[in-house]
Amino acid sequence: RALIGMGEGSILARRLKAEKKMILRGSANLLAIPELSYLILEMEVEPGNIDQSELSVLTELEVLRREEPDAADLERAQALLERKRWGDMQTLESRAETFARIEALRGWRGMNDYVGAFRKVKPADVTRVAKKYLSLESCPVLEYLPEGGEPRNLSTEVIQKTLRGLLEPSTQEVLAAREKATRLAFQAGERAGD
C-alpha cells in the first residue's frame, strides 16, 4: 500500500502524477482481514485519460511483479508506515482504532511487533507478493464517470482482451526506459530493532 499509493514518493504520485501527468491524484488503501483482504487503488483522472491511466497503473503493477523495487523506495515506504503507526497512537480514538484492527488481525499480543515486522520486508518479498496477488486476472476495475459524461459501453471481455494485448508491450517499454535511466547512488542504511 505505502509503496504504491501513500505519499508523494509513491508509484501513483511520482510516476503517474508527477512524471507522466496521467492522473490528478491517486491513493492506495488496504483492507486487511484474515481470509478476505484487498488493495484498493483510486485514481482521479481527466475523462480523456481513463484508458491510458488504467493501462499505466496495471503496467506499474506488472513491473512490481517482475522487478524488485529500489531499496530507497522501500525505505521511504517503511518510514512512512512507521510515522503513520506512531501518529495513530496520538489520540485515544485513533489508539482505539489501532488496537481494534490489530486485535482483529493477530491479537493484541502482536501490537508491538508491527513496526519490526514491516521493517523486515525486503524488495524480494514485495515482488513475491506482487506476483501472487497483483495480476490482471485478480483485478476488478470500477469507473466512476462525471455526471452528464458520455457513457462507456465496454464489456468485461473487451476490457480484459484489450489490456492483455497492451500490457506486455507497455511493460517492456517501461522496463527499457528504466534500464536507460540514471539512478542516484543511494544506499539505505540498516535500521536495528523496532
Coordinates of C-alpha atoms in Angstrom, one line a residue:
R1 CA 0.0 0.0 0.0
A2 CA 2.7 2.5 1.0
L3 CA 4.9 1.7 -1.9
I4 CA 2.1 2.1 -4.4
G5 CA -0.1 4.9 -3.2
M6 CA 1.0 6.6 0.1
G7 CA 2.9 9.9 -0.1
E8 CA 4.4 11.9 -2.8
G9 CA 7.2 9.3 -3.4
S10 CA 4.7 6.5 -4.2
I11 CA 4.2 4.9 -7.6
L12 CA 0.9 6.7 -8.2
A13 CA 2.1 10.1 -7.1
R14 CA 5.6 10.1 -8.5
R15 CA 5.3 8.1 -11.7
L16 CA 1.7 8.6 -12.9
K17 CA 1.0 12.0 -11.5
A18 CA 4.4 13.9 -11.5
E19 CA 6.3 12.2 -14.3
K20 CA 3.6 11.1 -16.8
K21 CA 0.9 13.7 -15.8
M22 CA -1.5 10.9 -16.3
I23 CA -3.6 11.3 -13.1
L24 CA -4.7 14.2 -11.0
R25 CA -4.4 12.3 -7.7
G26 CA -4.1 8.7 -6.6
S27 CA -4.1 6.7 -3.4
A28 CA -4.0 3.1 -2.2
N29 CA -5.9 1.6 0.7
L30 CA -5.6 -1.8 2.2
L31 CA -8.4 -3.7 3.9
A32 CA -6.6 -6.5 5.8
I33 CA -8.9 -9.0 7.3
P34 CA -8.0 -12.7 7.7
E35 CA -9.3 -14.7 4.7
L36 CA -10.6 -11.5 3.0
S37 CA -8.1 -8.8 2.2
Y38 CA -8.0 -6.4 -0.7
L39 CA -6.0 -3.5 -2.0
I40 CA -7.9 -0.6 -3.5
L41 CA -6.2 1.8 -5.9
E42 CA -8.1 5.0 -6.5
M43 CA -7.2 7.5 -9.3
E44 CA -8.8 10.7 -10.3
V45 CA -8.2 11.4 -14.0
E46 CA -9.4 13.6 -16.8
P47 CA -12.1 11.7 -18.7
G48 CA -9.9 11.5 -21.8
N49 CA -7.1 9.7 -19.8
I50 CA -9.2 6.9 -18.3
D51 CA -7.9 4.2 -20.7
Q52 CA -4.3 5.2 -20.6
S53 CA -4.3 5.7 -16.8
E54 CA -5.7 2.2 -16.3
L55 CA -3.1 0.7 -18.5
S56 CA -0.4 2.8 -16.8
V57 CA -1.3 1.6 -13.3
L58 CA -1.5 -2.0 -14.4
T59 CA 1.9 -1.6 -16.1
E60 CA 3.4 -0.4 -12.8
L61 CA 1.9 -3.3 -11.0
E62 CA 3.3 -5.7 -13.6
V63 CA 6.8 -4.1 -13.2
L64 CA 6.5 -4.8 -9.4
R65 CA 5.7 -8.4 -10.3
R66 CA 8.9 -8.6 -12.4
E67 CA 11.5 -6.5 -10.7
E68 CA 12.3 -5.8 -7.1
P69 CA 11.6 -2.2 -6.0
D70 CA 14.6 0.0 -5.3
A71 CA 15.9 -0.1 -1.7
A72 CA 15.3 3.6 -1.5
D73 CA 11.6 3.3 -2.4
L74 CA 11.1 0.5 0.1
E75 CA 12.9 2.5 2.8
R76 CA 10.6 5.5 2.0
A77 CA 7.5 3.3 2.3
Q78 CA 8.7 1.8 5.5
A79 CA 9.5 5.2 7.1
L80 CA 6.0 6.4 6.0
L81 CA 4.3 3.4 7.6
E82 CA 6.3 3.8 10.8
R83 CA 5.4 7.5 11.0
K84 CA 1.7 6.7 10.4
R85 CA 1.9 4.0 13.1
W86 CA 3.2 6.3 15.7
G87 CA 0.8 9.1 14.6
D88 CA -2.1 6.6 15.0
M89 CA -1.2 6.4 18.7
Q90 CA -1.6 10.1 19.4
T91 CA -5.3 10.3 20.2
L92 CA -7.5 8.0 22.2
E93 CA -9.8 7.5 19.3
S94 CA -7.0 6.6 16.8
R95 CA -5.4 4.4 19.5
A96 CA -8.7 2.5 20.0
E97 CA -9.0 2.0 16.2
T98 CA -5.4 0.7 16.1
F99 CA -6.0 -1.7 19.0
A100 CA -9.2 -3.0 17.4
R101 CA -7.5 -3.5 14.0
I102 CA -4.6 -5.3 15.4
E103 CA -6.8 -7.5 17.7
A104 CA -8.8 -8.5 14.6
L105 CA -5.7 -9.3 12.6
R106 CA -3.4 -11.1 15.0
G107 CA -4.4 -10.5 18.6
W108 CA -3.3 -7.7 21.0
R109 CA -0.1 -9.6 21.8
G110 CA 1.1 -8.7 18.3
M111 CA 0.7 -4.9 19.0
N112 CA 4.4 -4.2 19.5
D113 CA 5.5 -6.4 16.6
Y114 CA 4.0 -4.3 13.8
V115 CA 6.9 -1.9 13.1
G116 CA 9.6 -4.6 13.4
A117 CA 7.6 -6.9 11.1
F118 CA 7.3 -4.4 8.2
R119 CA 10.9 -3.3 8.7
K120 CA 11.9 -6.9 7.9
V121 CA 10.3 -6.8 4.5
K122 CA 12.8 -6.9 1.7
P123 CA 12.5 -6.0 -2.0
A124 CA 12.2 -9.7 -2.9
D125 CA 9.3 -10.0 -0.6
V126 CA 7.4 -7.2 -2.4
T127 CA 8.0 -8.9 -5.7
R128 CA 6.9 -12.3 -4.4
V129 CA 3.7 -10.9 -3.0
A130 CA 3.0 -8.9 -6.1
K131 CA 3.4 -12.0 -8.3
K132 CA 0.9 -13.8 -6.1
Y133 CA -1.8 -11.1 -5.7
L134 CA -1.4 -8.2 -8.3
S135 CA -2.3 -9.9 -11.5
L136 CA -4.7 -8.7 -14.2
E137 CA -6.9 -11.7 -13.6
S138 CA -7.5 -10.7 -10.0
C139 CA -8.1 -7.1 -10.7
P140 CA -11.6 -5.7 -10.9
V141 CA -11.9 -2.3 -12.5
L142 CA -14.6 0.2 -11.5
E143 CA -15.0 3.5 -13.3
Y144 CA -17.0 6.5 -12.0
L145 CA -17.8 8.9 -14.8
P146 CA -18.8 12.6 -14.4
E147 CA -22.5 13.3 -14.4
G148 CA -23.6 14.1 -17.9
G149 CA -20.5 12.5 -19.3
E150 CA -20.6 10.2 -22.3
P151 CA -21.2 6.6 -21.1
R152 CA -18.6 4.0 -21.9
N153 CA -20.1 0.8 -23.4
L154 CA -17.4 -1.6 -22.6
S155 CA -17.8 -5.2 -21.6
T156 CA -15.6 -7.1 -19.2
E157 CA -14.3 -9.3 -22.1
V158 CA -13.4 -6.3 -24.2
I159 CA -11.5 -4.6 -21.4
Q160 CA -9.6 -7.7 -20.4
K161 CA -8.7 -8.6 -24.1
T162 CA -7.5 -5.0 -24.7
L163 CA -5.5 -4.8 -21.5
R164 CA -3.9 -8.2 -22.1
G165 CA -2.9 -7.2 -25.5
L166 CA -1.4 -3.8 -24.4
L167 CA 0.1 -4.8 -21.0
E168 CA 3.1 -6.7 -22.2
P169 CA 4.3 -4.0 -24.8
S170 CA 3.7 -1.3 -22.2
T171 CA 5.6 -3.2 -19.5
Q172 CA 8.5 -3.8 -21.9
E173 CA 8.6 -0.1 -22.8
V174 CA 8.7 1.0 -19.1
L175 CA 11.4 -1.6 -18.2
A176 CA 13.5 -0.5 -21.2
A177 CA 13.2 3.2 -20.2
R178 CA 14.1 2.5 -16.6
E179 CA 17.1 0.5 -17.7
K180 CA 18.4 3.5 -19.5
A181 CA 17.6 6.0 -16.7
T182 CA 20.2 7.4 -14.5
R183 CA 19.7 6.4 -10.9
L184 CA 21.1 8.1 -7.8
A185 CA 23.7 6.1 -5.9
F186 CA 21.7 5.8 -2.7
Q187 CA 22.1 3.1 -0.1
A188 CA 19.6 3.0 2.6
G189 CA 21.2 2.4 6.0
E190 CA 20.2 -0.6 8.1
R191 CA 17.9 0.1 11.0
A192 CA 18.3 -2.1 14.0
G193 CA 15.3 -3.4 16.0
D194 CA 11.9 -1.8 16.4

